[in-house]
mmCIF file of C-alpha atoms in Angstrom:
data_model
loop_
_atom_site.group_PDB
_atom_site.id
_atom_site.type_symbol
_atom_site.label_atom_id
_atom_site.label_comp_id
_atom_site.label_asym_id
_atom_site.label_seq_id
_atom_site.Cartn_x
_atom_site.Cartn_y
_atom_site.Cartn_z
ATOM 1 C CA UNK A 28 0.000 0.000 0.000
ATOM 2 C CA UNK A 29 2.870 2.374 0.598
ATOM 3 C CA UNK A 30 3.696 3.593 -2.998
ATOM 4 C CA UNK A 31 -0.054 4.907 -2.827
ATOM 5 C CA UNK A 32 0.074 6.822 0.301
ATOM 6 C CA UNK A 33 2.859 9.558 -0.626
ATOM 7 C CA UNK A 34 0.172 11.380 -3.119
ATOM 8 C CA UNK A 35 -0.846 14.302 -0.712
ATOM 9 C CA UNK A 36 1.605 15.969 2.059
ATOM 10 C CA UNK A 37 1.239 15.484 5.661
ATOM 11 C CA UNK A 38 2.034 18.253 8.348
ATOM 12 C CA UNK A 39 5.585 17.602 9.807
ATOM 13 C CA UNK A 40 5.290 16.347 13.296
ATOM 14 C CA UNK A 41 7.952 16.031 16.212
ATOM 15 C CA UNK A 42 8.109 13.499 19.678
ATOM 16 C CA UNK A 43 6.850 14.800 23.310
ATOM 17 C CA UNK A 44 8.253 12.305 25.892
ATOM 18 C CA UNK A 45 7.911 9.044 25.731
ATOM 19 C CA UNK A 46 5.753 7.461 28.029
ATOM 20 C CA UNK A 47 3.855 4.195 26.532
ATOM 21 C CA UNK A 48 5.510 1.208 24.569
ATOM 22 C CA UNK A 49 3.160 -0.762 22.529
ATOM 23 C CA UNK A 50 4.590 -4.042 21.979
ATOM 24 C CA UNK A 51 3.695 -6.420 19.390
ATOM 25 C CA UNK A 52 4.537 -9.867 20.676
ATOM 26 C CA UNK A 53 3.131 -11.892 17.697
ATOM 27 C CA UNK A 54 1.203 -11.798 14.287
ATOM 28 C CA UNK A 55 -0.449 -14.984 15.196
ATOM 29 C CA UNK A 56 -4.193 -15.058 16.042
ATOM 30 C CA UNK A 57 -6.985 -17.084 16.059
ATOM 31 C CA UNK A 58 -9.137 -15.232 14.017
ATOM 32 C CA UNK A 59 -8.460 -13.358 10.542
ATOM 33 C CA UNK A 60 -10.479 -10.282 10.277
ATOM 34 C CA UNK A 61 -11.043 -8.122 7.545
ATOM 35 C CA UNK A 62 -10.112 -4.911 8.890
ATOM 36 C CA UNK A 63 -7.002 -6.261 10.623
ATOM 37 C CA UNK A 64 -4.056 -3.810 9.783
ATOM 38 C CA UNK A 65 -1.487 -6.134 11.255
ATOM 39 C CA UNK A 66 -2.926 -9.535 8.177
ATOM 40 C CA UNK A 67 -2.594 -11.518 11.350
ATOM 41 C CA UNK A 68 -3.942 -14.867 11.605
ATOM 42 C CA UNK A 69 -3.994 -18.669 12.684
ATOM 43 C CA UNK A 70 -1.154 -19.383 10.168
ATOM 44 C CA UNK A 71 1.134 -16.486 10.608
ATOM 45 C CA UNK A 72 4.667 -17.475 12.798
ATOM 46 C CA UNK A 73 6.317 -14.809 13.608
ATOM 47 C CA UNK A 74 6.887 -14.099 17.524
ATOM 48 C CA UNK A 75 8.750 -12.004 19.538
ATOM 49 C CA UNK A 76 11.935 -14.251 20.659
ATOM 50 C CA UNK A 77 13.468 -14.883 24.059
ATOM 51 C CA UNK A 78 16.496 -12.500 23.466
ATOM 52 C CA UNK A 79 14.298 -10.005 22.655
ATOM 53 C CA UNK A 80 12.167 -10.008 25.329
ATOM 54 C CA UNK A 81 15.075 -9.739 27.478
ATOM 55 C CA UNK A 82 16.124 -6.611 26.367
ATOM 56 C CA UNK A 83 12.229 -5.656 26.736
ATOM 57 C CA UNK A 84 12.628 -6.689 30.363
ATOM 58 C CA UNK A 85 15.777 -4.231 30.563
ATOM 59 C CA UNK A 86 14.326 -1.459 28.974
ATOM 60 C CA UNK A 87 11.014 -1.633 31.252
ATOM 61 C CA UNK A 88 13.218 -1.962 34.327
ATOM 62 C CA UNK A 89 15.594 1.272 33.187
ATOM 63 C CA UNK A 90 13.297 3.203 31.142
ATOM 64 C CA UNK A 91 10.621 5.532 32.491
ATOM 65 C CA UNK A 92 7.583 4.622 30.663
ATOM 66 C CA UNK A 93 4.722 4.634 32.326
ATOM 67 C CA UNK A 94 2.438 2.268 30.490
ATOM 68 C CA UNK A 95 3.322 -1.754 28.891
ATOM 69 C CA UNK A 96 0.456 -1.489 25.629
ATOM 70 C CA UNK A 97 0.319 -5.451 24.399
ATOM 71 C CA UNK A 98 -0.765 -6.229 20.956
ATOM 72 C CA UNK A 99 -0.680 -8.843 18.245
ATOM 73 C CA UNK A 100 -2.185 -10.377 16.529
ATOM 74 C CA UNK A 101 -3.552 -12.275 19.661
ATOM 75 C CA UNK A 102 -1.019 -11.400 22.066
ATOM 76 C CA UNK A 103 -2.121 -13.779 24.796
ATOM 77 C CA UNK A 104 -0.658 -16.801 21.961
ATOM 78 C CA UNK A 105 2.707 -15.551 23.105
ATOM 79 C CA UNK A 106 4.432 -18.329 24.817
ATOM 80 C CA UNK A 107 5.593 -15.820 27.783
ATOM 81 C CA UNK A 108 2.835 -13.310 27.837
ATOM 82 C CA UNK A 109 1.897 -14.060 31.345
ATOM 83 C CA UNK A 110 5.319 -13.338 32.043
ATOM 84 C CA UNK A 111 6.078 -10.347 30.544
ATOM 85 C CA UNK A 112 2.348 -8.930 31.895
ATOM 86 C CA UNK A 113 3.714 -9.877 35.454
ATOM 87 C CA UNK A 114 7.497 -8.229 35.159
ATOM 88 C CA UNK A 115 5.206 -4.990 33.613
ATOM 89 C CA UNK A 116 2.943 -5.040 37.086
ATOM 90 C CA UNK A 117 5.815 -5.676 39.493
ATOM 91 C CA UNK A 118 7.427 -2.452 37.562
ATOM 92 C CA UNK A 119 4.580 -0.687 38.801
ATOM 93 C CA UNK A 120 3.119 -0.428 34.445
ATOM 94 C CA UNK A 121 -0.184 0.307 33.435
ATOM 95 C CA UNK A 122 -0.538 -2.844 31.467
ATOM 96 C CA UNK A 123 -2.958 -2.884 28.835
ATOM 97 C CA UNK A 124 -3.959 -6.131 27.096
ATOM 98 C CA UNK A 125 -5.598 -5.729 23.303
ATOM 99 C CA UNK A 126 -7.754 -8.921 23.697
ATOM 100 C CA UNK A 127 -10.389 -9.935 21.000
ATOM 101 C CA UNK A 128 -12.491 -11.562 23.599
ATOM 102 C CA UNK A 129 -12.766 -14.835 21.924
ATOM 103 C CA UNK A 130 -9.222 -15.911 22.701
ATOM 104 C CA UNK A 131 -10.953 -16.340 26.223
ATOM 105 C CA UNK A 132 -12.372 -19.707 24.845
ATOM 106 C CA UNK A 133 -9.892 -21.240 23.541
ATOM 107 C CA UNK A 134 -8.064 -24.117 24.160
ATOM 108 C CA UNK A 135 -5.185 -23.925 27.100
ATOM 109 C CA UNK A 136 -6.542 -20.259 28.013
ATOM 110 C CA UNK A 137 -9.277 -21.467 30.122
ATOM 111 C CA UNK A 138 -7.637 -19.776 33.428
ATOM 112 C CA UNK A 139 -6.880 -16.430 31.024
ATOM 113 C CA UNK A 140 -8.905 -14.132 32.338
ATOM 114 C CA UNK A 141 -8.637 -14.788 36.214
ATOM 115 C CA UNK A 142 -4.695 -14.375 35.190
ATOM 116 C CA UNK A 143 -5.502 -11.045 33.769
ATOM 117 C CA UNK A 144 -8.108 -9.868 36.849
ATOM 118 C CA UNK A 145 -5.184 -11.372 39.581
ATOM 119 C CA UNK A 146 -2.677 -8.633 37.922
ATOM 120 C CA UNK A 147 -5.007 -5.597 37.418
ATOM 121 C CA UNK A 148 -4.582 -5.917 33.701
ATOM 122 C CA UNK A 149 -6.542 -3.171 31.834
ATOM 123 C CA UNK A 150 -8.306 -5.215 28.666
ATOM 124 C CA UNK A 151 -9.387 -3.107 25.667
ATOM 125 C CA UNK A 152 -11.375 -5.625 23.555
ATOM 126 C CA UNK A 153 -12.482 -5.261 19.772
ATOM 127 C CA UNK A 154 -16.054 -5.250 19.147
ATOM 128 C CA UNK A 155 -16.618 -3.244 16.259
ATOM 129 C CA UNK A 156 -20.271 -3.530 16.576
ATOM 130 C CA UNK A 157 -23.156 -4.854 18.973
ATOM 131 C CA UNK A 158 -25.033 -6.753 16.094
ATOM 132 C CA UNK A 159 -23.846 -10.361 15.670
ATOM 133 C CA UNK A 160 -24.708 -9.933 12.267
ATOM 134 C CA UNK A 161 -22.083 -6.975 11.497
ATOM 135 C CA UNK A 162 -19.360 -8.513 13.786
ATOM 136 C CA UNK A 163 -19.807 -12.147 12.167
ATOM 137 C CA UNK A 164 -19.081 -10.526 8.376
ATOM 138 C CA UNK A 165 -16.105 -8.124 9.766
ATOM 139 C CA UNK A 166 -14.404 -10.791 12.174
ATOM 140 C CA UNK A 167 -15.600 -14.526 10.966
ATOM 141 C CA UNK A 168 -18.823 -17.111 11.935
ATOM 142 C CA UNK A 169 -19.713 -17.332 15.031
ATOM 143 C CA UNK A 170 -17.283 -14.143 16.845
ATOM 144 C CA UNK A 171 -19.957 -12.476 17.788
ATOM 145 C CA UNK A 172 -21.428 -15.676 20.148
ATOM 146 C CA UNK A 173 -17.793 -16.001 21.127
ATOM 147 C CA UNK A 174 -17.253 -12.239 21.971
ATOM 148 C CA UNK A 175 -20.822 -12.036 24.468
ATOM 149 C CA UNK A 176 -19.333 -15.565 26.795
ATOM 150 C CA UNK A 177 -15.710 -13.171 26.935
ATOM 151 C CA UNK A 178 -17.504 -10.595 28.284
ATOM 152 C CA UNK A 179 -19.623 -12.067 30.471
ATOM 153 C CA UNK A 180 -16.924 -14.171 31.672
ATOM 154 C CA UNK A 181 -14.760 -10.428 32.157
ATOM 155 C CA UNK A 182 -18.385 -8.986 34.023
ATOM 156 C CA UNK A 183 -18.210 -12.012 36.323
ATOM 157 C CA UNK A 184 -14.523 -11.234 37.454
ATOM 158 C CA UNK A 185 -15.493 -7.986 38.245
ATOM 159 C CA UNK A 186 -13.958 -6.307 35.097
ATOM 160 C CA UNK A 187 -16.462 -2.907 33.780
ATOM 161 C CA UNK A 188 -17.758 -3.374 37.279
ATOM 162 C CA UNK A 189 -17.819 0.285 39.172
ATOM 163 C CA UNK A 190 -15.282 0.242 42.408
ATOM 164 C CA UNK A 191 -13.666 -2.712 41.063
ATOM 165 C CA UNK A 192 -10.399 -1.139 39.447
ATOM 166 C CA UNK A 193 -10.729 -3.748 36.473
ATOM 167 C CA UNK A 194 -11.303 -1.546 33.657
ATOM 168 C CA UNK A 195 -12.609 -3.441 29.978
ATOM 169 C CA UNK A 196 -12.699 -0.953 26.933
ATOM 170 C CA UNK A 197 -14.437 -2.074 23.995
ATOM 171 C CA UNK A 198 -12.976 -0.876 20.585
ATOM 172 C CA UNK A 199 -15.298 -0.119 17.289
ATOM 173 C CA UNK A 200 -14.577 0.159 13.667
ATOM 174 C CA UNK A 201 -16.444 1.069 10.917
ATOM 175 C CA UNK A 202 -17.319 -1.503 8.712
ATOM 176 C CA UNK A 203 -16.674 0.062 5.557
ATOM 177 C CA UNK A 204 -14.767 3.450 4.472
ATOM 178 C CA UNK A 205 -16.548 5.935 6.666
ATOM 179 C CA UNK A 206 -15.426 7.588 9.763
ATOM 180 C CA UNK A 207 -16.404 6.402 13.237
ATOM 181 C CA UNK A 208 -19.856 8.283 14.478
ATOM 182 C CA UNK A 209 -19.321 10.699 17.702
ATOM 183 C CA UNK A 210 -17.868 8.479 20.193
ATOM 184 C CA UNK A 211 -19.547 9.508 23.237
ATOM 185 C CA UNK A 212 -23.076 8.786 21.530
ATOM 186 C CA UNK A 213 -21.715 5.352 20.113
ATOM 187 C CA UNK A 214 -20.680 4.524 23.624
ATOM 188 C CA UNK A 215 -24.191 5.374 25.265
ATOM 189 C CA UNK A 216 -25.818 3.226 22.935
ATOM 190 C CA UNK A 217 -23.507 0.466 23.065
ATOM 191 C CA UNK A 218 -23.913 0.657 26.878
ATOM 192 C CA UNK A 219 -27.921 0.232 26.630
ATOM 193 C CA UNK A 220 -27.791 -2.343 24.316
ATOM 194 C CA UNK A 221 -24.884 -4.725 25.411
ATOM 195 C CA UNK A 222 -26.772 -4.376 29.241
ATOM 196 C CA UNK A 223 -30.694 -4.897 27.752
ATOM 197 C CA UNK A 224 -29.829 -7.919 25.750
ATOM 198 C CA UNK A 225 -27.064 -9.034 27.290
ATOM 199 C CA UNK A 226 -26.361 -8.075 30.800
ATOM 200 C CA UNK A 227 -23.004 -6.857 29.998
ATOM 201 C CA UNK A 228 -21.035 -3.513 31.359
ATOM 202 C CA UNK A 229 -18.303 -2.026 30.363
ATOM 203 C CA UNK A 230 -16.199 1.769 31.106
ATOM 204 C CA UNK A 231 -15.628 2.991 27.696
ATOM 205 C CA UNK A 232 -15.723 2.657 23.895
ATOM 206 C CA UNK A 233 -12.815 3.522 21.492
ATOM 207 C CA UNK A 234 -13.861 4.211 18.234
ATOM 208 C CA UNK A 235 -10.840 3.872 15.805
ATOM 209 C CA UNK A 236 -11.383 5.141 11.994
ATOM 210 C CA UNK A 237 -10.029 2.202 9.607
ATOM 211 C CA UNK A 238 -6.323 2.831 8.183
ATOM 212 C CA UNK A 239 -6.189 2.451 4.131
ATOM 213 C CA UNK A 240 -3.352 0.020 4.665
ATOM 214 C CA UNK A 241 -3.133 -3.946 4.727
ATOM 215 C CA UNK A 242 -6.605 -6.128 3.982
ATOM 216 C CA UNK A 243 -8.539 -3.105 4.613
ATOM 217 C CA UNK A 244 -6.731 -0.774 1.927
ATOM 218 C CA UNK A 245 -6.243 -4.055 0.136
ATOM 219 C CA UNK A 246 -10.148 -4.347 -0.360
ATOM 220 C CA UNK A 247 -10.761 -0.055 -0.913
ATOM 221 C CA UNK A 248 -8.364 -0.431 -3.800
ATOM 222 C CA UNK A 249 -10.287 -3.911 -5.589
ATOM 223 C CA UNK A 250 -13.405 -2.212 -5.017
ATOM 224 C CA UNK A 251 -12.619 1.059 -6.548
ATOM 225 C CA UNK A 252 -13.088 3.217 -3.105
ATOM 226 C CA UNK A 253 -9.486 4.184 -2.190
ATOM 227 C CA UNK A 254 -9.272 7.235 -4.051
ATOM 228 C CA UNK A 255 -12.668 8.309 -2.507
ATOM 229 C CA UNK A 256 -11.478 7.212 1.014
ATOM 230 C CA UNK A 257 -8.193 9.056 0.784
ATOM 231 C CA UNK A 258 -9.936 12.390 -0.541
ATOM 232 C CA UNK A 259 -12.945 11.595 3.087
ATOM 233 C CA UNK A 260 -9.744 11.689 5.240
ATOM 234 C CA UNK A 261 -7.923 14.553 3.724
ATOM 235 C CA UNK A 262 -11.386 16.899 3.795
ATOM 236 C CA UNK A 263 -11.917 15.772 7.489
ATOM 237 C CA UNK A 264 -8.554 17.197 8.556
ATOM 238 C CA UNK A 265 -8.455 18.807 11.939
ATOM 239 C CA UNK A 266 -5.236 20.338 12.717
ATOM 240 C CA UNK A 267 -6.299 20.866 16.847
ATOM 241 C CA UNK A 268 -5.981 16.785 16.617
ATOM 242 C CA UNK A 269 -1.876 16.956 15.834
ATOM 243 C CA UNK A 270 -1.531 17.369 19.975
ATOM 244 C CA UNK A 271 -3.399 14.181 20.534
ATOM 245 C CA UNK A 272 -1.652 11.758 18.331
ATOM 246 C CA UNK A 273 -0.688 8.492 19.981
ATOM 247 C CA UNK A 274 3.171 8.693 18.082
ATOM 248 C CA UNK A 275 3.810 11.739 20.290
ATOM 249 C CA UNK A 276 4.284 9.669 23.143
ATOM 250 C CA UNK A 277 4.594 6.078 22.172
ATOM 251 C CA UNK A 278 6.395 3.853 20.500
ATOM 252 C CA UNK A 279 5.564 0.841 18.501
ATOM 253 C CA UNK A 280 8.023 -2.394 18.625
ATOM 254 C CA UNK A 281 7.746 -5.313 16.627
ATOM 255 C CA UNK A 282 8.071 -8.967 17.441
ATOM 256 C CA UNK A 283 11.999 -8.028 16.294
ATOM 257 C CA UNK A 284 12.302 -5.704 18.718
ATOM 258 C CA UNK A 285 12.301 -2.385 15.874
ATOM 259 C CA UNK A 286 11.014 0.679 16.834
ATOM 260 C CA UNK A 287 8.696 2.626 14.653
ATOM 261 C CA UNK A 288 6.408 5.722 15.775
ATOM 262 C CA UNK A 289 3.299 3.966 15.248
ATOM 263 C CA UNK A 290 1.805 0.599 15.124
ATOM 264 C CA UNK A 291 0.684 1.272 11.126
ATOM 265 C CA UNK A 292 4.018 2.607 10.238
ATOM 266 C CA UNK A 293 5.198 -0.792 11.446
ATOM 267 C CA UNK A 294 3.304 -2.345 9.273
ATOM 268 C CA UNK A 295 3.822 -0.130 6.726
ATOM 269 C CA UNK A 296 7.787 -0.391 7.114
ATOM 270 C CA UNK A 297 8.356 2.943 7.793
ATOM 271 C CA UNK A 298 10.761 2.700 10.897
ATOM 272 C CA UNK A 299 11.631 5.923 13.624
ATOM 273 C CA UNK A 300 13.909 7.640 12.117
ATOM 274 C CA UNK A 301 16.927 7.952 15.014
ATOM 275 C CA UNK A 302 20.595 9.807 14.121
ATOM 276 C CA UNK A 303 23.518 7.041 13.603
ATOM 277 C CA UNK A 304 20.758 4.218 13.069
ATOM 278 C CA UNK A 305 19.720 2.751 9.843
ATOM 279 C CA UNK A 306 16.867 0.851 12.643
ATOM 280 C CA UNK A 307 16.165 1.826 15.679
ATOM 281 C CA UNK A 308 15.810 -1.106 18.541
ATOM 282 C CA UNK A 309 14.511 -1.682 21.781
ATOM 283 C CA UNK A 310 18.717 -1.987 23.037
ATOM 284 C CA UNK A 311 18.428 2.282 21.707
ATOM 285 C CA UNK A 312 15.758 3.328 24.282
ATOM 286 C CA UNK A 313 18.432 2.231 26.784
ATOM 287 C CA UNK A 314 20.803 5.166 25.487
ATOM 288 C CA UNK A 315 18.974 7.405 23.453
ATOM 289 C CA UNK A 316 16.224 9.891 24.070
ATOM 290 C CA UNK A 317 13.573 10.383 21.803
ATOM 291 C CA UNK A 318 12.164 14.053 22.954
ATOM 292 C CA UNK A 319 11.883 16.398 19.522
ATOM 293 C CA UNK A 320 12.982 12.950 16.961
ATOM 294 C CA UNK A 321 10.618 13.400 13.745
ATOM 295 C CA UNK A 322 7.833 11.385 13.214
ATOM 296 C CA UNK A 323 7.840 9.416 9.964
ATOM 297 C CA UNK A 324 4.870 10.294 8.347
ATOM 298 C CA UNK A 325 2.718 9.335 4.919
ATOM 299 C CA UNK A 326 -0.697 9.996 3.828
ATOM 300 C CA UNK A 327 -2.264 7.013 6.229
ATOM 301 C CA UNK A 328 -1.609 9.420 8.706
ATOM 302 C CA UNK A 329 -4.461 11.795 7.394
ATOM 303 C CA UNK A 330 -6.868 8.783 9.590
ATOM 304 C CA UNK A 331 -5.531 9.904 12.779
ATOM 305 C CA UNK A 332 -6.821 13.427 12.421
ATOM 306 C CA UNK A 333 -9.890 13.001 10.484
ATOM 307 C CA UNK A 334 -12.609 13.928 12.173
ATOM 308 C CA UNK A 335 -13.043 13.502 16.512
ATOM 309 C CA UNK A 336 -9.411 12.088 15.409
ATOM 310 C CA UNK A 337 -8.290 8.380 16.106
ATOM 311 C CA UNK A 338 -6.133 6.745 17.949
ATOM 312 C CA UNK A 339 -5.651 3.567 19.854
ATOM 313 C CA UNK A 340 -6.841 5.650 22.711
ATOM 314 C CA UNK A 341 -9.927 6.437 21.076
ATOM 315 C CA UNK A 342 -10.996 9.930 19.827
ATOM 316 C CA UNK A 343 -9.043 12.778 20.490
ATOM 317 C CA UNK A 344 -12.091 15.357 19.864
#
């Protein structure tokens, strides 16, 4: 997708501090959906190794981040995931765990969830809509079904449950090339519905506009709509939004342990940009401050701002 997003020009952007890493342990997952902008999926191998993850473990010990952000793929399919979530806590992290709910069912994870309550884990969990019949089409047969017994089983260990400290986010997406409705609306209604039908309660909904990279741009460009999707993004521009962007204060790694200034550019292959380095790694963070580097940036970018803006925080309007 990158030779099609360097047709318009993006504001230049510099770092604040750094205080979140968002890791990716691994590109395997148990489900393959179709607005996925990491193509993860049950047959995808690559992992984060053990060497890695030790100089992960140094970096979270010397560096003074202030929150561990774990994604995948299904990070929870990482061999030491438990492990690394429990080095995070003792460090005194704000963990957060991007869970799709259904990896609560399966096989070997039956215990996952009372593992994530026992360390204070915050989950932020993708349901990109509360109508089995959207979330079955965007994420596979059957998710939905799957995503409801998660939650329920996340309600009944006290997780979106006021005074208990156990927060559970849901994240939405659109399901086709629009931009996310107003999030605090989306989240009222989500609320009603998910606890009328279903019983369920959670704190807060993300809404995250769709990047025009990987499957999704992938299936904009085969069905003629990129063009149109690019030109949405560019007229929804907000420059008060360039504050808010996530890349300002995190950092994405990959399961290699390279550093890029968001979790798109990663996939995209657009690493941080650091003096002396032809790629950063985690080993830099434990030398090198990041306060004022430029932000690598390419038309994708234009999502971010579009709009309430987007990021894996939610809104920023």
């Amino acid at each position: 997708m990158l030779p099609l997003l360097n047709q318009l020009s993006f504001p230049p952007l510099r770092r604040g501090h750094l205080e979140a890493l968002q890791v990716n342990l691994t590109y395997r997952c148990n489900q393959r959906c179709l607005h996925c902008h990491v193509n993860a999926g049950p047959t995808r191998t690559e992992s984060m190794s053990d060497e890695t993850l030790a100089i992960l473990h140094q970096v979270i010990d010397a560096h003074p981040v202030h929150t561990l952000d774990l994604t995948g793929g299904a990070p929870e399919l990482h061999p030491r995931f438990r492990e690394l979530v429990s080095h995070g806590r003792r460090e005194g992290l704000r963990v957060i765990d991007r869970c799709n709910l259904t990896i609560l069912s399966e096989p070997g994870q039956a215990d996952l969830g009372s593992f994530l309550a026992a360390q204070g884990v915050e989950i932020t969990a993708s349901l990109p809509c509360y109508s089995r019949e959207n979330v079955d089409r965007q994420r596979g047969d059957g998710v939905f079904d799957a995503s409801i017994q998660g939650l329920r089983q996340l309600n009944a260990l006290g997780y979106g449950q006021a005074g208990s400290g156990l927060i559970l986010n849901l994240v939405y997406n659109p399901q086709g090339p629009s931009l996310p409705p107003p999030q605090a609306q989306l989240e009222a209604d989500y609320k009603q519905h998910l606890s009328d039908e279903f019983g369920i309660q959670f704190d807060h909904l993300l809404t995250i506009t769709n990047q025009p990279i990987a499957r999704f741009g992938s299936t904009l460009v085969s069905k003629g709509q990129f063009a149109a999707y690019m030109q949405l993004l560019r007229d929804s521009y907000r420059a008060e939004n360039l504050d808010g962007l996530m890349c300002r204060s995190l950092v994405s790694v990959d399961w290699q342990g390279y550093l890029y200034d968001c979790d798109f550019n990663q996939m995209l292959d657009l690493p941080l940009q650091l003096i002396g380095r032809d790629r950063a790694h985690l080993r830099d963070l434990l030398s090198s401050e990041l306060d004022g580097n430029p932000i690598v940036t390419r038309d994708h970018c234009y999502a971010c701002t579009a709009g309430q803006g987007s990021s894996c925080g939610g809104a920023l309007g």
